Each structure stands twice: as C-alpha cells, then as structure tokens.
XYZ file of C-alpha atoms in Angstrom:
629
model
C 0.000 0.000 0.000
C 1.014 3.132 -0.992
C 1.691 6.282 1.276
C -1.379 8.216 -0.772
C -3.632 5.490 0.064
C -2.581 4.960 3.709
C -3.607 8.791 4.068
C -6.698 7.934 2.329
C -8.237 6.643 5.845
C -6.842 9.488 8.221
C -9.283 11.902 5.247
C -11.532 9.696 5.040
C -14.604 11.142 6.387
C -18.522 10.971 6.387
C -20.042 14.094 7.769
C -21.851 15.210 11.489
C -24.722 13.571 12.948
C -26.756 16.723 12.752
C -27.597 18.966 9.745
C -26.583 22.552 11.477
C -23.201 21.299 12.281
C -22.860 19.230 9.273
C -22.939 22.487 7.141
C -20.914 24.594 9.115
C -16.984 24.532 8.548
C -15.334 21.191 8.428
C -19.119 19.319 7.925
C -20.110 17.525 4.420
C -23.948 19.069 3.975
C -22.493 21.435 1.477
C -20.418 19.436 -0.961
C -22.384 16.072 0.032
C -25.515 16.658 -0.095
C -27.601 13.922 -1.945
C -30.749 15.510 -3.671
C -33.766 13.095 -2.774
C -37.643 13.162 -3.527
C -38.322 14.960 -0.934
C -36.236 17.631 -1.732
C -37.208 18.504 -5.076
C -41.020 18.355 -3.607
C -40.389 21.223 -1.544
C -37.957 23.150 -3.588
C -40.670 23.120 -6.167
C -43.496 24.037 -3.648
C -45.286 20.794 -4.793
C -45.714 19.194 -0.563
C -46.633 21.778 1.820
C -45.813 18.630 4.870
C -42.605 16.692 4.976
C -42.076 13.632 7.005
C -40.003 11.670 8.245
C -38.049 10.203 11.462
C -35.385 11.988 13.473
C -32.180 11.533 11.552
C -33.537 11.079 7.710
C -33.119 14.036 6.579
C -35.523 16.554 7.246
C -33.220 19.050 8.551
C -30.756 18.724 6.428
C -33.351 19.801 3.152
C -34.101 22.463 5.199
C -30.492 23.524 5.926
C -29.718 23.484 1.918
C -33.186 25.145 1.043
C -32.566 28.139 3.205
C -28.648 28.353 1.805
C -29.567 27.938 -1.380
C -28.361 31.042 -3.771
C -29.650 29.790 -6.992
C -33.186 29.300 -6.432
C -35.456 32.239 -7.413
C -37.106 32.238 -3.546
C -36.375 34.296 -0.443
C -36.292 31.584 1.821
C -37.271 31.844 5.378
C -37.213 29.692 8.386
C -39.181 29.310 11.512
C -38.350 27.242 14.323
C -40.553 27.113 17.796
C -38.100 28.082 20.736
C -38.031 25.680 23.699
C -38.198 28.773 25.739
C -41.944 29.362 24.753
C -43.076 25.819 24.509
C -45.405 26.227 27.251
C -46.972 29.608 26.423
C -47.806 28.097 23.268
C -49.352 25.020 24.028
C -51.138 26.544 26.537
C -52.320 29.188 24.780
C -56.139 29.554 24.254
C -58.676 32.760 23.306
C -62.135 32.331 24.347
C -64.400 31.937 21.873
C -62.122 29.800 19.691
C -61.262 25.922 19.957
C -57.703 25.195 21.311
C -56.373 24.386 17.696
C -58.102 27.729 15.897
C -56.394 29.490 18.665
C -52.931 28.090 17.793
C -53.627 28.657 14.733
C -53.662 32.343 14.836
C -50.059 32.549 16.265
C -48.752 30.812 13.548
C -50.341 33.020 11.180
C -48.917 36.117 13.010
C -45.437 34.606 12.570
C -46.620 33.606 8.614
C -47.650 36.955 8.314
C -44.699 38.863 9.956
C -42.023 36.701 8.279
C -43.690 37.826 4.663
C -44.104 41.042 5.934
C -40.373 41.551 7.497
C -39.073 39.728 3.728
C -41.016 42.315 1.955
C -39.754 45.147 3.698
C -35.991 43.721 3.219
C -36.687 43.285 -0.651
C -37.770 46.504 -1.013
C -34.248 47.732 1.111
C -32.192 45.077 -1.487
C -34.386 46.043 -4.882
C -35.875 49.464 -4.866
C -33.490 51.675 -3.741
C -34.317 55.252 -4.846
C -37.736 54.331 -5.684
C -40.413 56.031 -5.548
C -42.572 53.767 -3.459
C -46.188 53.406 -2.380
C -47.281 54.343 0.820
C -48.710 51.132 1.232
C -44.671 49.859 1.928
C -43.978 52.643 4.595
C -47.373 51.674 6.399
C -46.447 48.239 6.401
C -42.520 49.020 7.855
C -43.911 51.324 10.675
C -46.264 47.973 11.635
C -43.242 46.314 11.978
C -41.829 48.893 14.245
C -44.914 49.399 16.504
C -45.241 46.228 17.073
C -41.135 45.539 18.127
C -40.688 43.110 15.235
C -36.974 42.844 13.896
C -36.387 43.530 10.521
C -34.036 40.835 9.459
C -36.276 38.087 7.972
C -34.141 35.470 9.165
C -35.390 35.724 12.480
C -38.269 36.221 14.579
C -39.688 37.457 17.787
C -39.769 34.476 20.796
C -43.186 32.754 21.066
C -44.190 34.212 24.067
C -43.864 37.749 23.080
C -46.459 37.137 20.120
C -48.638 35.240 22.729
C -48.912 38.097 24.732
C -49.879 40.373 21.594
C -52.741 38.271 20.873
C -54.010 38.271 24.243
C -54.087 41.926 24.319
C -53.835 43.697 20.725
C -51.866 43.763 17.810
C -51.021 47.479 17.179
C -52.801 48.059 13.450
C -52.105 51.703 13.978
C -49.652 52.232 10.803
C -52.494 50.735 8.205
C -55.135 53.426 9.721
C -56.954 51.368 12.372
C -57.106 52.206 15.637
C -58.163 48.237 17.729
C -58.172 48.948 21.608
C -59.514 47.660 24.718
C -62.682 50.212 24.222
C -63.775 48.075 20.593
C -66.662 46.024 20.817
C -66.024 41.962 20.123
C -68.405 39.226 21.058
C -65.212 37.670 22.545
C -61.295 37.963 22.435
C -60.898 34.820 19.925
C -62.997 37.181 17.326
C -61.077 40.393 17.920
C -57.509 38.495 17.375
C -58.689 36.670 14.151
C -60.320 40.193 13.156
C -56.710 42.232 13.741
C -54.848 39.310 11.737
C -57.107 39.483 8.245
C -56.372 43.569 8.758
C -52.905 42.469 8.582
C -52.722 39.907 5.796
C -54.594 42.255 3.832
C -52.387 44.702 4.024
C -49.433 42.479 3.889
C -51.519 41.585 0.098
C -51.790 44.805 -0.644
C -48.513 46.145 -0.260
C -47.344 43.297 -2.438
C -49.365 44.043 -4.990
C -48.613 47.587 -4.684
C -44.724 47.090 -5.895
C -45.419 45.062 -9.163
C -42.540 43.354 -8.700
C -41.479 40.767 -11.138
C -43.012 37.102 -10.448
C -39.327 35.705 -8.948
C -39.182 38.319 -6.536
C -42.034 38.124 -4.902
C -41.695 34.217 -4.859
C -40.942 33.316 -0.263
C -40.492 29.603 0.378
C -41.065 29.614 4.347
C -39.713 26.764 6.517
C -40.882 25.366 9.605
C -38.695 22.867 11.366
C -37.908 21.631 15.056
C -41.804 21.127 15.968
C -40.133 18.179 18.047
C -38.636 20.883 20.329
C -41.743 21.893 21.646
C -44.223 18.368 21.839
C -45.379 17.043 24.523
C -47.784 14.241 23.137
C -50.699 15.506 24.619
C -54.064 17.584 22.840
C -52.629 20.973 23.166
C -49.435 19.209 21.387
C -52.160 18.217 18.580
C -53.957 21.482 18.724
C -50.532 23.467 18.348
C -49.200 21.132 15.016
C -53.147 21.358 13.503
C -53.077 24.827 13.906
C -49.799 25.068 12.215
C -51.347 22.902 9.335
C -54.180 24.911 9.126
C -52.139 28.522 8.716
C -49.422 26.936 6.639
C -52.163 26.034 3.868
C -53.929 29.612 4.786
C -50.900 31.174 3.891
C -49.912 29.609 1.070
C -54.032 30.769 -0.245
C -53.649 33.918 1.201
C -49.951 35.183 -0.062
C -49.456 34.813 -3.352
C -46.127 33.396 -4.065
C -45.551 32.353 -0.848
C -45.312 28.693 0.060
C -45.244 26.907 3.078
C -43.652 23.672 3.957
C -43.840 22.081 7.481
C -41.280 19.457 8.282
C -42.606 17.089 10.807
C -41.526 13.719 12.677
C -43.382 10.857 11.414
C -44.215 9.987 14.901
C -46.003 13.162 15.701
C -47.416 13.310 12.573
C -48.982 9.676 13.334
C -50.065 10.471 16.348
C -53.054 13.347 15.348
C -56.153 12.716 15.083
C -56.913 11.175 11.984
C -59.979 13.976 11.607
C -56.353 16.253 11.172
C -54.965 14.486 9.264
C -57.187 13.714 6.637
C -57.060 17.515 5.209
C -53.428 17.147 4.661
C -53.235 13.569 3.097
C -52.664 14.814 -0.719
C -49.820 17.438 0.729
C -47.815 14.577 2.391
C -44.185 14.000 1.095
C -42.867 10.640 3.266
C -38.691 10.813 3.005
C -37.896 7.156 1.906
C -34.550 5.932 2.027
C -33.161 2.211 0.549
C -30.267 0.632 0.696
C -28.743 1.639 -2.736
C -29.218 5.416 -1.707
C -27.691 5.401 1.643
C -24.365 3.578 -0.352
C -24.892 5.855 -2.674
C -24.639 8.828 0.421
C -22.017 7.830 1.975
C -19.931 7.392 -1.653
C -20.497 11.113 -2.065
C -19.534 12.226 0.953
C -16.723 10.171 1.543
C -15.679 11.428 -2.156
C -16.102 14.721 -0.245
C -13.829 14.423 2.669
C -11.296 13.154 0.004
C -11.497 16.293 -2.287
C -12.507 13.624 -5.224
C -15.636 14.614 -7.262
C -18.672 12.489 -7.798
C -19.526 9.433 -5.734
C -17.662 6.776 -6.306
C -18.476 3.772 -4.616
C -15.028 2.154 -5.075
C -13.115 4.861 -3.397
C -14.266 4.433 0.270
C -14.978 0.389 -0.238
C -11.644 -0.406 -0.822
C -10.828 0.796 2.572
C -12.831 -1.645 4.358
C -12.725 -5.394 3.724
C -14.676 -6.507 1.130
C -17.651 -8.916 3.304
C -18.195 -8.973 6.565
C -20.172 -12.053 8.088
C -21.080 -13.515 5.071
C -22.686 -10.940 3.205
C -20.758 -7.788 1.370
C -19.592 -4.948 3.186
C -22.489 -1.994 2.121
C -25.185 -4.776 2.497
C -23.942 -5.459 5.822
C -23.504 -1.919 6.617
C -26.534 -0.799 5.464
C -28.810 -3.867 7.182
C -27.743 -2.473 10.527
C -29.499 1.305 10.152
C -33.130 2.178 10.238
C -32.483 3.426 6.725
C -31.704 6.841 8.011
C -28.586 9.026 6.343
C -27.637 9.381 10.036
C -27.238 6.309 11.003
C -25.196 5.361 8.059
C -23.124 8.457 8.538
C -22.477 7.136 12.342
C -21.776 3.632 11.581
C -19.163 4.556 8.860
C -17.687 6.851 11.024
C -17.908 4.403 13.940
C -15.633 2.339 11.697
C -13.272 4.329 10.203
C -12.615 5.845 13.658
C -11.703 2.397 15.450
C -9.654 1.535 12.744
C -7.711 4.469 12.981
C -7.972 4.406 16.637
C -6.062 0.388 16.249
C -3.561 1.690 14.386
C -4.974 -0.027 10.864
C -4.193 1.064 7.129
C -7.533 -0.301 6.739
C -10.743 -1.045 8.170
C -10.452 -4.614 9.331
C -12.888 -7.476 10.071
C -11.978 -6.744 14.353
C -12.658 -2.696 13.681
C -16.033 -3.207 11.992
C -16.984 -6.093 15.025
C -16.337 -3.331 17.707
C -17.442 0.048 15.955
C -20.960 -2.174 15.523
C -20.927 -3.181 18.856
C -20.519 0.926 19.860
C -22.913 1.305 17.519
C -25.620 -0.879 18.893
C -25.415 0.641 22.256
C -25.547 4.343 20.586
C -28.974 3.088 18.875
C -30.656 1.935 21.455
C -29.897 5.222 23.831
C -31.062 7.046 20.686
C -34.104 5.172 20.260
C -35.260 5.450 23.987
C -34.431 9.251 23.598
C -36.599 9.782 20.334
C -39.050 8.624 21.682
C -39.445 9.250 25.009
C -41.909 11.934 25.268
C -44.891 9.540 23.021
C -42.953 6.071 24.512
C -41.638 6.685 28.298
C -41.841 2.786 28.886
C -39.926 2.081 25.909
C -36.350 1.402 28.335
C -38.243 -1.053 30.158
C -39.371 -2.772 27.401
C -35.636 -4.068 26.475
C -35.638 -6.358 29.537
C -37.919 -8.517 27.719
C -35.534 -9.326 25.154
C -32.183 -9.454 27.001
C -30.005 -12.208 26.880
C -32.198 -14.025 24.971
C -32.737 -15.204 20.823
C -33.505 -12.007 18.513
C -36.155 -14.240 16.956
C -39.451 -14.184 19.518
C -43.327 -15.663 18.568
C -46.165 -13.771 19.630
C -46.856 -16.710 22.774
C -43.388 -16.567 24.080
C -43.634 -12.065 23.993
C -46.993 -12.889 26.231
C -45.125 -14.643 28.714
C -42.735 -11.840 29.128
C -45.143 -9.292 29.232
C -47.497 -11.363 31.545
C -44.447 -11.388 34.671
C -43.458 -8.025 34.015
C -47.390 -6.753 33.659
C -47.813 -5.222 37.127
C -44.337 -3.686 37.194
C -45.452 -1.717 34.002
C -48.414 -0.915 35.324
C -47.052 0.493 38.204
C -44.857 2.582 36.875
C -46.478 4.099 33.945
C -50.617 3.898 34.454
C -51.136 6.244 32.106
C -49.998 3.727 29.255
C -51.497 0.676 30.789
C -53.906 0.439 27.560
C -50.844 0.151 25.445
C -48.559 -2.681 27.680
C -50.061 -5.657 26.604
C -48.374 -8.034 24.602
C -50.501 -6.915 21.496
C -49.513 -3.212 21.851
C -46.461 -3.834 22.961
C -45.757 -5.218 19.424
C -47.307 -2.435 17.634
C -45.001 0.147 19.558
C -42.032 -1.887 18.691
C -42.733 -2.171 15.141
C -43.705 1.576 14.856
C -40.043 2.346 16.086
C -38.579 0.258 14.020
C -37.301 -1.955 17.046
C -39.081 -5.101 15.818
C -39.510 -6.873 12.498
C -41.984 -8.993 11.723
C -42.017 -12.096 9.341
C -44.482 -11.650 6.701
C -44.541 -14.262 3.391
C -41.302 -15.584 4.098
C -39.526 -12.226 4.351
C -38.914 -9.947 7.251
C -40.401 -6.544 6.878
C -38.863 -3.384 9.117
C -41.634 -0.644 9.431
C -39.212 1.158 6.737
C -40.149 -1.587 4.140
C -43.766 -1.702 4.892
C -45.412 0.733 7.492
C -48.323 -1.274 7.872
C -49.213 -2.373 11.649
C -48.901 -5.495 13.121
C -51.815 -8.168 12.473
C -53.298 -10.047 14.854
C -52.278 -13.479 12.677
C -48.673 -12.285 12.416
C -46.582 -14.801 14.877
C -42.932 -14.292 14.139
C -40.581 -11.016 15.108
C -36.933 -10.152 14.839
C -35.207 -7.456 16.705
C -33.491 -5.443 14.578
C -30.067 -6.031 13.736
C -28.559 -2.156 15.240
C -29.825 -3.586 18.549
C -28.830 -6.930 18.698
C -25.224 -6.518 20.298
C -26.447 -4.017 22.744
C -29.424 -6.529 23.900
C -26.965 -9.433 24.220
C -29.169 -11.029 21.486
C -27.076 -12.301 19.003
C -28.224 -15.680 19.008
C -31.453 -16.529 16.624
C -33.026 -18.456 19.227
C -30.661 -18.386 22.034
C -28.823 -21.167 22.351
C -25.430 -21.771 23.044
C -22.509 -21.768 20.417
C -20.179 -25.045 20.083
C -16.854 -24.273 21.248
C -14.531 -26.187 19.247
C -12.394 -28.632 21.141
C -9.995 -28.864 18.215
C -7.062 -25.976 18.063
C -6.758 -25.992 14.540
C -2.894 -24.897 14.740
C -2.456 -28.678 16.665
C -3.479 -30.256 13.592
C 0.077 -30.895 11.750
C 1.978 -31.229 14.690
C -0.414 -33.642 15.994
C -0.308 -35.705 12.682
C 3.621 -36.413 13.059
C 3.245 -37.355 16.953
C 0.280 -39.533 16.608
C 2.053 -41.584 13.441
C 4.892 -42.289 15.691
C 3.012 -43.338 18.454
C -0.254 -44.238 18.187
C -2.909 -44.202 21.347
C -3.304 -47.105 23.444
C -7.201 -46.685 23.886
C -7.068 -45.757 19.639
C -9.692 -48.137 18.852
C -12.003 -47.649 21.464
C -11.770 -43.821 21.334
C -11.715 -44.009 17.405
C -15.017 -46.174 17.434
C -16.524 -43.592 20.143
C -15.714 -40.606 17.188
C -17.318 -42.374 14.564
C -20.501 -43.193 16.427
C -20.428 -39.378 17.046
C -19.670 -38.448 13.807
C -23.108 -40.710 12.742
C -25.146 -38.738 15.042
C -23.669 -35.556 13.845
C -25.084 -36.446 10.502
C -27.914 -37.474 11.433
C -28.843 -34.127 13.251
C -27.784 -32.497 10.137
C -30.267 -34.121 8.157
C -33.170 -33.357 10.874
C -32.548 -29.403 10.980
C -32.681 -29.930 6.994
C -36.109 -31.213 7.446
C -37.520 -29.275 10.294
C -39.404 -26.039 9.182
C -36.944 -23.418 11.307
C -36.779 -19.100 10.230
C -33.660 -18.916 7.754
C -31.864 -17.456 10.401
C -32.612 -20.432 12.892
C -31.704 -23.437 10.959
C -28.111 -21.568 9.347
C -27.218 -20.813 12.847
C -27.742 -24.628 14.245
C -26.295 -25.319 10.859
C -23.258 -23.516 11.273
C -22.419 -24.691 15.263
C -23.177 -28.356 13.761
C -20.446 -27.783 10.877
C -17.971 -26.999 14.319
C -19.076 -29.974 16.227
C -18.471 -32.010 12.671
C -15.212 -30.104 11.946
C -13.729 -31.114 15.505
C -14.726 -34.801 14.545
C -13.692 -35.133 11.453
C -9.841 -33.493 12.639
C -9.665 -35.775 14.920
C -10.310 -38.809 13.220
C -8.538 -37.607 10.467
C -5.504 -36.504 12.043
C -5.639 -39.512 14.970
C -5.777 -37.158 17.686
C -7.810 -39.434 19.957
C -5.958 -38.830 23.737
C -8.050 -39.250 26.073
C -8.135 -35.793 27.168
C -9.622 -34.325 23.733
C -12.292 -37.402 22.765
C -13.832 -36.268 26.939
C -13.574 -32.728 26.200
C -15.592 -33.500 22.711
C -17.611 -35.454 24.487
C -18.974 -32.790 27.294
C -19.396 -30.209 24.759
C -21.435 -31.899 22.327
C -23.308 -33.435 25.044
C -23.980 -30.156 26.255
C -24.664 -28.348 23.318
C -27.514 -31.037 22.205
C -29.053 -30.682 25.456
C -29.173 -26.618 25.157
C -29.814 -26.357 21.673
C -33.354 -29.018 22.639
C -34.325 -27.136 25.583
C -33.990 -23.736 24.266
C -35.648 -24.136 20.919
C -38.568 -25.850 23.083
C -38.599 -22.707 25.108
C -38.357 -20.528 21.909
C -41.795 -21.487 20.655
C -40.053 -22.550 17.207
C -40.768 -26.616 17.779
C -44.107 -26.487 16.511
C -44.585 -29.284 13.729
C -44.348 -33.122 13.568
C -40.356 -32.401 12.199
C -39.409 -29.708 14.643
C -40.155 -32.269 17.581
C -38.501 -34.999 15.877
C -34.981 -32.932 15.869
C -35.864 -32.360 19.482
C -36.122 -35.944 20.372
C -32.567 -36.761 18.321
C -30.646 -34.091 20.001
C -31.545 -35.785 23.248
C -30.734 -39.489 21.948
C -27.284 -38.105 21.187
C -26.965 -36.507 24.468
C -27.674 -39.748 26.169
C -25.622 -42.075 23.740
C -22.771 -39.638 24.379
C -23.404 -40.056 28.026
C -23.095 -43.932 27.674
C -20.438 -44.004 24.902
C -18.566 -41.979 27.610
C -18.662 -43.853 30.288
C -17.324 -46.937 28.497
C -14.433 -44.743 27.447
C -13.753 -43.669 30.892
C -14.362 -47.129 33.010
C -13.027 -49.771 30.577
C-alpha cells in the first residue's frame, strides 16, 4: 500500500450527525448533499408537509433550502423556541377551539415573516424608488409592534402570545383596535386584527409590481419536536400550524409553506387532522442503494474527489463482513436513516484508525458495531421518550435471549413483568399488553416482523402489526447491545480442536499411536453418525432462515472437531472427553432452548428435538465406556 492510500483513511470522512453542524466549517452538507424526492417536492413548492423520522433528513433539506443562492425564492425559516413551549401550548382565546387558537399565532409569525421579507426586498431592490405608501405603512407595523427587521429571524413565542391576548397594534395601516372596541369575545377580535394584517401584507405586495421571482418566499418550519409534549394541546398546536401553513400559502401569493414534521407526531393526530393534509404529504424514503450511494459522495467529499464513487471508500474496508458484502452489511444495521449510516461509517473508520490499521479490518467493523448498537438503542429510547416513556423497560424482555421471539413466548414476558409496568407508567397501561407492545415496537422500528417468508422493518412496509402475524426479529442495530445475538438463544459449540495442533499432531500420533485408539476411534465415529444425522433433521424441520443456518453452522464446528480428529488420529483421552462434554452439552441446550423458543411447533421440529436428546444420552453412555473400561 502506498503512502497516498494509507492517508486515504486518516481523510476519510462521512459528515456530522446533525444537519446545522454538518454544514458549518469542516461538515459535508455542502459538498455532500444527496438531492432526494423529498427535496425537489419542496424546492418546487409541490408538498406543503414533509415527514419523516429523526435523523432522515428533514433538517438537512431544510439547511440546503434556506442556503440555497440559486433558487429564485427568499427563503425563510421558523423554528418554535423551547423557551416558549409552554406559552404556546397553553395558549387559548375564548371563543375559539384550542387548535383555531394556535392557529392564529402561527399566522402572526406567517404573516410577519412575509411582511419583514417584503420590507428587506424593497431595502435590497428598490433603492431610490419612488414607493407606495402602502410599503412605509407596512414598515412602521413592523416597528410598533417591536418586530426585527431581518427576515431570518423572529420574535420568541411568548412575546407574540402576549400580543394576541391583548392587541396587535394596526395603527400604521389606519386602524385604531383597543380595549374600548366592541367583540363578542377575544378569539374574534384576534382573528379580526390578523385578516387587517394579511390584507395589508396583500396589498402592499401588490402595490410594488414586482417581477413574479421576486415576490416568490419559500417559508420553513422545522424543530416542531422541540416543543411536543404528546398531549391535545401538542395536537392542537401542530393542527393549527397545518391549518395557517395552507392559509398562507391561499392567502400570499407566491408564498409557500412547507412544514417538516416527525413521522411519529405526525402519526399520532387525530386522523380527523390528518385527513385535510393527506394529498400534501411527502414521506422521506430511504433504501439501501441510496444510503451507499450517500455515503460514496460524501466520503468522495472528505477526500477532495468529485462524484460518488463507490469504489473509493470500499476499498478501505474489507470486502464482506459475516457472510454478506460490506455496504449490504452496513446498510442492514441502520433504520435506513442518512444518520445512522453516517455514524456507523464513522464508527468504523474511527476504530480503525484508533487500532492503528491502514484499513478497516474485520476486528474494527466487530467493535465500531458493537458501539454502535449501544448508541442506537440510547437514541431510540431518547426519540421517543416523550410519546414512549416505557420504551427502556421494554428491552428487559428481550435481554439475553434469541432475537427471533413468537407472539406466545412475547406474552409470557409481558405477563411477569405486567404489574411492574403498570405500576410505573398507568397512564400507558392500555398500550402494555403483549398486542400493543408489538405495535409500539414495530412503529419504532425496534421489531420486524415475518411476513410471506420475508422480514419486513416498518421502513419496508409501514403497515401495523396483524393479529395473525406470529414471528418477530429485533433489529439487527440492537442486537449486540441486547446481548441477542443468538437466533433463538442457544449456546454456540466451542470447538475442542485448536486448529494450529493439527500438523503437529499428525507427526506425533504416526509415531506413536494411542493405546485406547480403537475404542476412542469407534466412540468418534458413532459421534460423527449422530452428527449427521442431526444435520439431516434441521434440513427437514421447518426453522426461520436465520434459525436453521445458525444450528447449521455450530453443527459444521461440532463435525469439523470430529472429522480433525479422526482424520488426524488425535484421539488422547483428554480431547475425545472434552468433545464429548461439549457436544453433550450443546444437544441438550440447543433441545431445551428451541422448546422454550416457541419454534418446535410441527411433527419435524419435535422430531430434531427428540434426536438431540438421543445423542446426548448415547454420548453419556459411549462416555462412560471410554472412561471405566
């Protein structure tokens, strides 16, 4: 290896977690930024509503929209400070339902943002014009009612809460709105004082005759996520937004709105809210191919090569890893998210430069996924702990134990951990039973269930969890941190054979042979037999893919460690006992365990059960002949 392409690692880089830092100096938003679906559907005004979950993306189209210097937009973005998350979802007017109500501060903003972009345009494109009054009647609103100017930001929540609770100053458009004027109630009097203002805000636009591209605002909203609480005023507050994003976008020519929005608050509105919105959804999707296809260009990036070429960063890691090739492996560990990808490759990179490695090797990718197992499932419990407070408890259930679980075995669980749940969280005691239990674990992309013969994440099919459905996989990001590496838990066959023995081993046992040869050799063979004959059972037997290549692969050990010594005439004593106890032991574990697992459930199943117990007990008899004779 050359000293360019040992440097090639210490460069090699795939960007922040999070989209703000990620475009700032030394991040890969800028120069790596993959153009999706999504993106174009907002760029182009044709989704008012982005979703998706926390880390695919959403931010990070928002990020490039709003740096963007070749689109022919003024873009704009809102984002809810934490500081005023309780002023706002609290915040009600009488007269008004809770979401109409929220709805009217997010028109104010709407309407000040377009106002405040208007007033900067006219700064930026008509200076020395002779402008219409209209313009100076709409800065002086600004003024009297201790907006800033600079479009790029606006006033904290709470300050705008208050001005709806008492008035919004409409003095510079002519009208005088006080404590004196006559309004059935105060929910009437603050929708009243914001049509004044959008209608002037209208007005003064069409005062200016500007060109159509310059009177084009894309406003984003982002970081709703900041400020829910997964309660109805959480609802109301996200409605209302709804509601005056699609006003706006009616009411403002050339202005669109476009709200991006977690998938799990989106899901969890009322489906009367939702239904309104369903035609100006835009979902962000990722697949395998794209996240490769991601990382290629930023890791192209970080190495100041243009384009995104897969080969570049590949060649740095080994080409498979556990049977499959490197980006399928890599990729089957995310939640199809760009973030996750991002951390895992960067997970890996940084161990092997941390080992002192040219390369990524098989031992850095086995503990970067390990790290990264334990980061997913801390990130997991944090995304969702506002909707899913339980959700750390929940893990118990599948520690130390096989990543493949049936529906019966999940009921057990849940049944000796049911009042413990309860206990602790009775405000979700509808939701922790072993049915919803499953729904909230599919939802977050925790579980995967087994549906004709394939296993389905909630990113491959977001369809809930049916009552018929019997077979679920934990996902493979958390299977390290869980301690559930095992498809049904049982234990692996150590191999009694050191395979560096083997030619050494030949010589000695040529030039002398074993006294109790014969006897232990006829012990191997009857082993061997019963090795084969297991083999041809799990065949048979109607195991999950991932069941029978696992007992598969532990039987190829056990038959690997015969065959050697028989082979290679190591038959002391000492090795045919130790090959005895383990295989013993590992027949008896493998029966009990996939009994316990739920998985022995046909006429072929039980038949494998009943052999690995035969063996168990000829083993036990074959070795006591070998010991006492």
């Amino acid at each position: 290896m050359t000293m360019d392409e040992r440097a090639k690692l210490s460069r090699l880089f795939f960007g922040k977690d999070d989209a703000e830092s990620d475009f700032a100096a030394g991040g890969l938003l800028r120069r790596g930024f993959l153009e999706t679906a999504a993106y174009d559907a907002a760029v182009n005004a044709r989704k008012m509503l982005v979703i998706g979950r926390k880390g695919s993306g959403k931010s990070a189209i928002c990020v490039m929209l709003h740096s963007a210097t070749d689109l022919p937009k003024n873009t704009l973005v809102i984002t809810p400070d934490k500081i005023s998350a309780d002023e706002l979802l609290r915040f009600e007017l009488p007269g008004l339902r809770s979401s109409m109500a929220k709805e009217l501060v997010w028109r104010y903003v709407l309407a000040v943002q377009v106002a405040k972009s208007i007033v900067r345009h006219v700064d930026e494109e008509h200076k020395g014009a002779s402008l219409p009054p209209s313009v100076s009647a709409l800065r002086k609103f600004l003024l009297d009612n201790e907006e800033l100017e600079d479009p790029r930001l606006h006033e904290k929540f709470w300050t705008i809460i208050k001005k709806l609770k008492s008035h919004i100053s409409l003095e510079a458009f002519g009208v005088k709105v006080g404590a004196d004027t006559e309004f059935p109630n105060e929910g009437i009097r603050a929708s009243s004082e914001l049509e004044i203002l959008e209608k002037r805000v209208v007005r003064t636009v069409d005062d200016l005759h500007c060109a159509e591209h310059h009177r084009t605002i894309l406003v984003l909203v982002d970081k709703l996520e900041d400020v829910w609480s997964n309660d109805q005023n959480s609802d109301a507050m996200v409605a209302g937004l709804l509601d005056a994003a699609k006003h706006a976008s009616s009411v403002f020519r050339n202005v669109n709105c476009v709200v991006f929005l977690r998938t799990d608050i989106y899901d969890f509105l009322q489906s009367a809210e939702r239904d309104k919105f369903h035609s100006d959804e835009m979902h962000i999707d990722w697949t395998a191919n794209r996240l490769v296809e991601l990382a290629s260009l930023r890791a192209c990036a970080s190495l100041g090569i243009e384009g995104s070429d897969t080969r570049i960063w590949l060649s740095l890691f080994p080409e498979r890893f556990e049977g499959k090739p490197i980006d399928v492996y890599l990729t089957s560990l995310t939640l199809m998210r760009p973030r996750d990808m991002i951390q895992l490759c960067n997970a890996c990179r940084d161990t092997a430069v941390k080992n002192g490695h040219d390369k990524v090797l098989h031992a850095d990718i086995k503990e970067a996924s390990v790290q990264f197992s334990n980061w997913k499932q801390a990130d997991l419990v944090s995304e969702y702990k506002v909707n899913y407070p339980f959700l750390l408890d929940l893990f118990v259930l599948f520690q130390n134990s096989g990543y493949i679980v049936t529906r019966r075995v999940l009921k057990e669980r849940v049944g000796a951990l049911k009042e413990t749940l309860a206990s602790r969280y009775p405000e979700s005691s509808e939701i922790l039973t072993a049915a919803g239990i499953l729904d909230v674990l599919y939802s977050v992309g925790f579980l995967g269930v087994r549906r004709n013969c394939k296993v389905s994440y909630v990113y491959d099919d977001p369809n809930q969890v049916e009552p018929h459905e019997n077979e679920f996989l934990i996902h493979p990001c958390f299977r390290s941190a869980l301690q559930a590496t095992s498809a049904a838990d049982f234990r692996t066959y150590e191999p009694v054979v050191a395979r560096e023995r083997v030619s050494s081993r030949r010589v000695e046992r040529r030039k002398a042979p074993a006294v109790r040869g014969t006897r232990a050799a006829r012990f191997v063979q009857e082993m061997n037999l019963w090795g084969q004959k297991i083999h041809f059972s799990v065949n048979r037997a109607g195991f999950p893919e991932e069941v029978a290549a696992e007992i598969a692969s532990n039987l190829e050990l056990y038959e690997s460690d015969v065959h050697l010594m028989l082979d290679n005439e190591i038959l002391d004593q000492t090795s045919v006992i130790s090959l005895m106890n383990r295989s013993r032991d590992f027949f008896l574990t493998l029966a009990n365990r996939l009994e316990r697992s739920d998985l022995v459930s046909g006429k072929n199943e039980r038949e494998l059960v009943q052999i690995l117990r035969d063996a168990a007990g000829s083993i036990d008899e074959l070795g006591s002949d070998l010991l006492y004779a």
